[in-house]
Amino acid sequence: MDRIRIRGGRPLEGRIPVSGAKNAALPLMAAALLSDGPLTLTNVPDLADIATMGALLAQHGLEVAHDRAARTLTLSGAAGNLVAPYDIVRKMRASVLVLGPLVARFGEARVSLPGGCAIGTRPVDLHLKGLEQMGAEIALEAGYIHAKAPRGLRGARILFPQVSVGATENLLMAATLAEGETELVNVAREPEIEDLARCLIAMGARIEGLGTDRLRIEGVRRLGPATHAVIPDRIEAGTYACAAAITGGAVLLEGARLDHLGAVARILREAGVAVEEEPGGIRVSRLDGLRGTDVMTEPFPGFATDMQAQFMALMSVAEGAAMVTETIFENRFMHVPELNRMGARINVHGASAIVRGVPRLSGAPVMATDLRASVSLVLAGLAAQGETIVNRVYHLDRGYERVEQKLAAVGADIERIPG
């Protein structure tokens, strides 16, 4: 199993290209089920999760052509198999996004329940209740969701009791082919939602309310081919912003968009980090010392839960104390014991963690537990004195493209050690 070795203490200087967003590309790929296509996606990151979704769509019957050099992905054809099997769905929770498109277009789907995951249960109740409101019959059988709508889905007014990115994406896709108008209220407003809506519009969907908490969709009989560019990955951009800050360096995040960072940019500035938009991307540098800054995770445009672990690593070497409160997922503090092994002073109290900054961290062997936790350990290693070995880096490969190469190009002493 691969490991990553880091010798810390080097300020990062230079340019880091920001890849296309994994969390945008996955629902965009699922949208290919709504049409014979072809749907061509550009700026697609080369990640393990993209390969997993490609394998899932291929077994449904789509033709999947991935040109990694050109960073394009073309999906075409109609699904012949309406079952999403456990062996694939268990690898990635985003696999459940095929449910809405399959039911909307073919009137039936059997999708494995995704089950729990390392950072929380993340149930699919909102997905299922929304489809039921649109006329689908839902049964849970032997670990599978069996959804049927033989006469098609019907438009409905669906009020989400809490914000859910996945449920918003699934029901948005389903509504494009439903009969009549669907209104989705209290939807997620993440940039990835707007990106999906723009792609669907390019395919012929009728959607209003982009960027707001209320989407109105007028169903159409069929969708057609389209070409769509995946937005830059705001979480990758935020992660490398923290990397520049924790090492006392300065980097240009090429292709990143400031408006996609939401509260992350504001919180970094409060912590003493300069974040400025300029032609071609965002420049990030540390002004003087880092200041302890409290943060609470919230749906966009609030502080992203996917940035919580990285920000905690940054706060571990800030002056003073910071309180980090997680409101989105339970069990998302599993990186804390590993950071503490490196000399951080972090105490967890329920959904909050108190971080008392220390002058420096020390390199140590550490274990990654999930995607964002793993990259927080890389950040800590960049700032630590001595050598850090990050184990179980397959988590990193799910969401960060060529992370060690990108960091080495701006001055980090980092390398992958094949397992």
Coordinates of C-alpha atoms in Angstrom, one line a residue:
M1 CA 0.0 0.0 0.0
D2 CA 1.4 3.4 -1.0
R3 CA 2.6 5.9 1.5
I4 CA 3.6 9.5 1.3
R5 CA 6.8 10.8 2.9
I6 CA 7.2 14.5 3.7
R7 CA 10.1 16.4 5.2
G8 CA 8.6 19.7 6.5
G9 CA 9.8 23.2 7.0
R10 CA 9.9 24.5 3.4
P11 CA 7.7 27.5 2.4
L12 CA 5.7 26.8 -0.8
E13 CA 6.3 29.3 -3.6
G14 CA 4.9 29.2 -7.2
R15 CA 1.8 28.1 -9.1
I16 CA -0.5 25.2 -8.4
P17 CA -3.0 24.3 -11.1
V18 CA -6.4 23.5 -9.6
S19 CA -8.1 20.5 -11.2
G20 CA -11.8 20.1 -12.1
A21 CA -14.1 19.5 -9.2
K22 CA -14.7 15.8 -8.3
N23 CA -18.0 16.7 -6.5
A24 CA -19.2 18.4 -9.7
A25 CA -18.0 15.8 -12.1
L26 CA -19.7 12.8 -10.4
P27 CA -23.3 14.1 -10.7
L28 CA -22.6 15.4 -14.2
M29 CA -21.6 11.9 -15.1
A30 CA -24.8 10.5 -13.6
A31 CA -26.8 13.0 -15.7
A32 CA -25.6 11.1 -18.8
L33 CA -28.3 8.5 -18.0
L34 CA -31.0 11.1 -18.9
S35 CA -30.1 11.1 -22.6
D36 CA -28.6 8.9 -25.3
G37 CA -26.1 11.7 -25.5
P38 CA -23.3 12.0 -26.2
L39 CA -22.5 14.1 -23.1
T40 CA -18.9 15.3 -23.3
L41 CA -17.4 16.7 -20.1
T42 CA -14.1 18.7 -20.2
N43 CA -11.7 19.6 -17.3
V44 CA -12.4 16.2 -15.8
P45 CA -10.0 15.3 -12.9
D46 CA -8.2 11.9 -13.1
L47 CA -9.3 10.4 -9.8
A48 CA -10.3 7.1 -8.3
D49 CA -13.8 8.2 -7.8
I50 CA -14.2 9.3 -11.4
A51 CA -13.0 5.8 -12.5
T52 CA -15.6 4.2 -10.0
M53 CA -18.5 6.2 -11.4
G54 CA -17.3 5.4 -15.0
A55 CA -17.4 1.7 -14.1
L56 CA -20.8 2.0 -12.6
L57 CA -22.2 3.8 -15.7
A58 CA -20.5 1.3 -18.0
Q59 CA -22.2 -1.7 -16.3
H60 CA -25.5 0.2 -16.7
G61 CA -24.8 0.0 -20.5
L62 CA -23.3 3.4 -21.3
E63 CA -20.2 3.8 -23.5
V64 CA -17.6 5.6 -21.4
A65 CA -14.6 7.1 -23.3
H66 CA -12.1 8.8 -20.9
D67 CA -9.2 10.7 -22.6
R68 CA -7.0 11.4 -19.6
A69 CA -4.5 13.4 -21.6
A70 CA -7.2 15.7 -22.9
R71 CA -9.0 15.7 -19.6
T72 CA -12.3 14.8 -21.4
L73 CA -14.9 12.2 -20.7
T74 CA -17.6 11.3 -23.2
L75 CA -20.7 9.2 -22.2
S76 CA -23.3 8.0 -24.6
G77 CA -25.9 5.3 -25.1
A78 CA -29.0 4.2 -23.2
A79 CA -28.9 2.1 -20.0
G80 CA -29.7 -1.5 -20.6
N81 CA -29.2 -2.6 -17.0
L82 CA -31.2 -0.8 -14.3
V83 CA -29.3 -2.3 -11.3
A84 CA -26.5 -0.5 -9.4
P85 CA -24.7 -3.3 -7.6
Y86 CA -23.4 -3.3 -4.1
D87 CA -19.8 -4.1 -5.1
I88 CA -19.6 -0.8 -6.9
V89 CA -21.9 1.4 -4.8
R90 CA -20.1 0.4 -1.5
K91 CA -16.9 2.1 -2.9
M92 CA -18.4 5.5 -3.3
R93 CA -21.6 7.0 -1.8
A94 CA -22.1 9.3 -4.9
S95 CA -23.2 6.2 -6.8
V96 CA -26.7 6.7 -5.4
L97 CA -27.0 9.6 -7.9
V98 CA -27.9 7.2 -10.6
L99 CA -31.2 6.5 -8.8
G100 CA -33.1 9.7 -9.9
P101 CA -32.0 9.6 -13.6
L102 CA -32.8 5.9 -14.0
V103 CA -36.3 6.1 -12.5
A104 CA -37.1 9.3 -14.5
R105 CA -36.0 7.9 -17.8
F106 CA -36.7 4.2 -17.6
G107 CA -39.4 4.0 -14.9
E108 CA -37.4 1.7 -12.6
A109 CA -34.1 1.3 -10.8
R110 CA -32.6 -1.1 -8.2
V111 CA -29.7 0.7 -6.4
S112 CA -27.7 -0.8 -3.5
L113 CA -28.1 1.1 -0.2
P114 CA -24.8 2.9 0.2
G115 CA -24.7 2.1 4.0
G116 CA -22.5 4.0 6.4
C117 CA -19.1 5.6 5.9
A118 CA -16.1 6.7 7.9
I119 CA -17.5 10.2 8.5
G120 CA -21.1 9.5 9.3
T121 CA -24.2 7.7 8.2
R122 CA -25.5 10.2 5.6
P123 CA -28.9 8.5 5.0
V124 CA -30.7 8.7 1.7
D125 CA -34.1 9.3 3.2
L126 CA -34.6 12.7 1.5
H127 CA -33.8 11.2 -1.9
L128 CA -36.5 8.5 -1.4
K129 CA -39.2 10.8 0.1
G130 CA -38.7 13.2 -2.8
L131 CA -39.1 10.5 -5.4
E132 CA -42.2 9.2 -3.6
Q133 CA -43.7 12.7 -3.8
M134 CA -43.1 12.6 -7.5
G135 CA -45.1 9.3 -7.8
A136 CA -42.4 6.7 -7.5
E137 CA -43.1 3.5 -5.4
I138 CA -40.1 2.7 -3.2
A139 CA -39.4 -0.6 -1.5
L140 CA -36.2 -1.6 0.4
E141 CA -35.4 -5.2 -0.5
A142 CA -32.3 -7.2 0.6
G143 CA -30.1 -4.1 0.9
Y144 CA -31.4 -2.5 -2.3
I145 CA -33.6 0.5 -3.1
H146 CA -36.2 -0.7 -5.6
A147 CA -37.9 2.3 -7.2
K148 CA -40.7 2.0 -9.8
A149 CA -42.6 4.7 -11.7
P150 CA -44.0 2.7 -14.7
R151 CA -46.1 5.7 -15.9
G152 CA -43.3 8.2 -15.3
L153 CA -42.7 10.7 -12.6
R154 CA -44.9 13.7 -11.9
G155 CA -43.9 17.2 -10.9
A156 CA -44.3 18.1 -7.2
R157 CA -43.5 20.7 -4.6
I158 CA -40.7 19.2 -2.4
L159 CA -39.6 21.0 0.7
F160 CA -36.3 19.7 2.1
P161 CA -36.4 19.7 5.9
Q162 CA -32.6 20.2 5.9
V163 CA -30.2 21.1 3.2
S164 CA -28.8 18.0 1.3
V165 CA -26.5 18.3 -1.7
G166 CA -27.0 14.7 -2.8
A167 CA -30.8 14.8 -2.5
T168 CA -30.9 18.2 -4.4
E169 CA -28.8 16.7 -7.2
N170 CA -30.8 13.5 -7.5
L171 CA -34.2 15.1 -7.5
L172 CA -33.1 17.9 -9.8
M173 CA -32.1 15.3 -12.4
A174 CA -35.3 13.3 -11.9
A175 CA -37.4 16.4 -12.3
T176 CA -36.0 17.3 -15.7
L177 CA -38.0 14.4 -17.3
A178 CA -41.0 14.5 -14.9
E179 CA -44.4 15.5 -16.2
G180 CA -45.3 19.1 -15.3
E181 CA -43.5 21.5 -12.9
T182 CA -41.4 20.5 -9.9
E183 CA -40.4 23.1 -7.2
L184 CA -37.5 22.2 -5.0
V185 CA -37.4 24.3 -1.8
N186 CA -34.5 24.8 0.6
V187 CA -32.1 23.2 -1.8
A188 CA -28.4 23.1 -1.5
R189 CA -26.7 26.2 -3.1
E190 CA -23.2 24.7 -3.5
P191 CA -21.5 25.7 -6.8
E192 CA -21.6 22.1 -7.9
I193 CA -25.5 22.3 -7.9
E194 CA -25.4 25.3 -10.2
D195 CA -22.9 23.6 -12.4
L196 CA -25.1 20.5 -12.7
A197 CA -28.1 22.7 -13.6
R198 CA -26.2 24.5 -16.3
C199 CA -25.2 21.2 -17.8
L200 CA -28.8 20.0 -17.7
I201 CA -30.0 23.3 -19.4
A202 CA -27.4 22.7 -22.1
M203 CA -29.0 19.2 -22.6
G204 CA -32.4 20.9 -23.0
A205 CA -33.8 21.0 -19.5
R206 CA -35.9 24.0 -18.3
I207 CA -34.6 25.1 -14.9
E208 CA -35.0 28.5 -13.1
G209 CA -33.6 29.7 -9.8
L210 CA -29.9 28.8 -10.2
G211 CA -27.8 29.9 -7.3
T212 CA -30.9 30.3 -5.0
D213 CA -32.5 28.0 -2.4
R214 CA -35.5 27.4 -4.7
L215 CA -35.3 25.6 -8.0
R216 CA -38.2 25.4 -10.5
I217 CA -38.0 22.7 -13.2
E218 CA -40.5 22.3 -16.1
G219 CA -40.2 18.7 -17.2
V220 CA -39.4 17.9 -20.9
R221 CA -40.0 14.8 -22.9
R222 CA -36.3 14.2 -23.7
L223 CA -32.8 15.6 -23.3
G224 CA -30.1 15.7 -25.9
P225 CA -26.4 15.9 -26.4
A226 CA -24.2 18.6 -24.8
T227 CA -20.6 19.6 -24.0
H228 CA -19.9 21.0 -20.6
A229 CA -16.7 22.1 -18.7
V230 CA -16.5 21.0 -15.1
I231 CA -15.9 23.9 -12.6
P232 CA -12.6 24.1 -10.7
D233 CA -12.4 22.2 -7.4
R234 CA -13.0 24.7 -4.6
I235 CA -12.0 22.2 -1.9
E236 CA -8.7 21.5 -3.7
A237 CA -8.2 25.3 -3.9
G238 CA -9.0 25.8 -0.2
T239 CA -6.6 22.9 0.7
Y240 CA -3.7 24.4 -1.2
A241 CA -4.5 27.8 0.3
C242 CA -4.0 26.2 3.7
A243 CA -0.8 24.6 2.5
A244 CA 0.6 28.0 1.5
A245 CA -0.5 29.5 4.8
I246 CA 0.8 26.7 7.1
T247 CA 4.3 26.8 5.4
G248 CA 4.5 30.6 5.4
G249 CA 4.6 30.6 1.6
A250 CA 2.8 32.3 -1.3
V251 CA 1.1 30.5 -4.2
L252 CA -1.1 31.3 -7.2
L253 CA -4.0 28.8 -7.4
E254 CA -4.4 28.7 -11.2
G255 CA -8.0 28.5 -12.3
A256 CA -9.5 28.8 -8.8
R257 CA -12.6 31.1 -8.3
L258 CA -12.9 33.3 -5.3
D259 CA -16.7 33.3 -5.4
H260 CA -16.7 29.5 -5.0
L261 CA -14.8 29.6 -1.8
G262 CA -17.6 31.1 0.2
A263 CA -16.8 31.6 3.9
V264 CA -13.4 29.8 3.5
A265 CA -11.8 33.0 2.1
R266 CA -13.2 35.2 4.9
I267 CA -12.1 32.8 7.7
L268 CA -8.6 32.5 6.2
R269 CA -8.3 36.3 6.1
E270 CA -9.4 36.5 9.7
A271 CA -6.6 34.0 10.5
G272 CA -3.9 36.2 8.9
V273 CA -3.8 34.8 5.4
A274 CA -4.0 37.1 2.3
V275 CA -6.5 35.8 -0.2
E276 CA -6.7 37.9 -3.4
E277 CA -8.3 37.2 -6.7
E278 CA -6.2 38.1 -9.8
P279 CA -6.3 37.2 -13.5
G280 CA -5.9 33.5 -13.8
G281 CA -6.7 32.5 -10.3
I282 CA -6.3 33.3 -6.6
R283 CA -3.1 34.3 -4.8
V284 CA -2.6 33.2 -1.3
S285 CA 0.1 34.2 1.2
R286 CA 0.7 34.4 4.9
L287 CA 1.0 38.0 6.1
D288 CA 2.8 37.6 9.5
G289 CA 1.8 35.1 12.1
L290 CA -1.4 32.9 12.1
R291 CA -4.2 33.8 14.5
G292 CA -6.5 31.4 16.2
T293 CA -9.9 31.8 14.6
D294 CA -13.2 30.0 15.4
V295 CA -15.1 28.3 12.7
M296 CA -18.4 26.4 12.3
T297 CA -19.1 24.2 9.3
E298 CA -22.3 25.1 7.4
P299 CA -23.9 24.6 4.0
F300 CA -22.6 26.9 1.2
P301 CA -21.9 29.8 1.3
G302 CA -20.9 28.9 4.9
F303 CA -17.6 27.2 5.8
A304 CA -17.4 23.9 4.0
T305 CA -17.3 20.7 6.1
D306 CA -14.8 19.4 3.5
M307 CA -12.4 22.1 4.6
Q308 CA -12.7 21.5 8.4
A309 CA -9.8 19.0 8.8
Q310 CA -7.4 21.2 6.7
F311 CA -8.3 24.3 8.7
M312 CA -7.8 22.4 11.9
A313 CA -4.2 21.5 10.8
L314 CA -3.6 25.2 10.1
M315 CA -5.0 26.3 13.5
S316 CA -2.7 23.8 15.2
V317 CA 0.3 26.1 14.6
A318 CA -1.6 29.4 15.0
E319 CA -1.1 31.8 17.9
G320 CA -3.8 31.4 20.6
A321 CA -6.8 29.1 20.5
A322 CA -9.5 28.2 18.0
M323 CA -12.8 26.4 18.3
V324 CA -13.8 24.2 15.4
T325 CA -17.4 23.1 15.4
E326 CA -18.7 20.4 13.0
T327 CA -22.4 20.6 12.2
I328 CA -22.7 18.6 9.0
F329 CA -21.3 15.1 9.7
E330 CA -20.8 13.1 12.9
N331 CA -17.4 11.3 13.3
R332 CA -15.5 13.9 11.4
F333 CA -12.8 14.4 14.0
M334 CA -10.9 11.2 13.3
H335 CA -7.8 13.1 12.2
V336 CA -7.5 14.7 15.7
P337 CA -5.5 11.8 17.3
E338 CA -3.2 11.7 14.3
L339 CA -2.6 15.5 14.5
N340 CA -2.0 15.1 18.2
R341 CA 0.7 12.5 17.5
M342 CA 2.5 15.2 15.7
G343 CA 2.4 17.5 18.7
A344 CA -0.8 19.4 18.1
R345 CA -2.9 20.2 21.2
I346 CA -6.5 19.5 20.3
N347 CA -9.3 18.4 22.6
V348 CA -12.7 17.2 21.3
H349 CA -15.9 18.0 23.2
G350 CA -18.9 16.6 21.4
A351 CA -19.3 18.4 18.1
S352 CA -16.5 20.9 18.8
A353 CA -12.8 20.8 19.0
I354 CA -10.6 23.2 20.9
V355 CA -7.3 23.8 19.1
R356 CA -4.5 25.4 21.1
G357 CA -1.7 26.5 18.8
V358 CA 1.8 25.2 19.3
P359 CA 5.1 26.7 18.0
R360 CA 5.8 23.7 15.8
L361 CA 4.7 20.2 14.9
S362 CA 7.0 17.2 14.8
G363 CA 7.1 14.6 12.0
A364 CA 5.6 11.2 12.8
P365 CA 4.1 8.2 11.2
V366 CA 0.3 8.8 10.8
M367 CA -2.7 7.0 9.4
A368 CA -5.3 8.5 7.1
T369 CA -8.9 7.7 7.9
D370 CA -10.8 9.5 5.1
L371 CA -10.3 11.8 2.2
R372 CA -10.1 15.2 3.9
A373 CA -8.5 13.8 7.1
S374 CA -5.7 12.4 4.9
V375 CA -4.8 15.7 3.3
S376 CA -4.9 17.5 6.7
L377 CA -2.0 15.2 7.7
V378 CA -0.1 16.1 4.6
L379 CA -0.6 19.8 5.5
A380 CA 0.7 19.1 9.0
G381 CA 3.7 17.3 7.6
L382 CA 4.5 20.2 5.4
A383 CA 4.9 22.4 8.5
A384 CA 6.4 19.8 10.8
Q385 CA 10.0 19.5 11.9
G386 CA 11.4 16.2 10.6
E387 CA 9.9 13.4 8.6
T388 CA 6.2 12.5 8.3
I389 CA 4.9 9.3 6.8
V390 CA 1.2 9.3 5.8
N391 CA -0.2 5.8 5.5
R392 CA -3.3 4.6 3.6
V393 CA -3.1 7.3 1.0
Y394 CA -5.6 5.6 -1.3
H395 CA -8.0 8.0 0.5
L396 CA -6.1 10.9 -1.1
D397 CA -6.3 9.4 -4.5
R398 CA -10.1 9.5 -4.4
G399 CA -10.1 13.3 -4.4
Y400 CA -6.7 14.9 -5.0
E401 CA -5.1 14.6 -8.4
R402 CA -1.3 14.2 -8.3
V403 CA -1.1 15.8 -4.9
E404 CA 2.6 15.0 -4.3
Q405 CA 3.6 16.2 -7.7
K406 CA 1.7 19.5 -7.4
L407 CA 3.3 20.2 -3.9
A408 CA 6.8 19.2 -5.0
A409 CA 6.5 21.6 -7.9
V410 CA 6.2 24.5 -5.5
G411 CA 9.0 23.5 -3.2
A412 CA 7.7 20.8 -0.9
D413 CA 10.0 17.9 0.0
I414 CA 7.4 15.2 -0.6
E415 CA 7.3 11.9 -2.5
R416 CA 5.1 8.8 -2.9
I417 CA 6.6 5.5 -1.7
P418 CA 5.0 2.6 -3.6
G419 CA 3.6 -0.1 -1.3

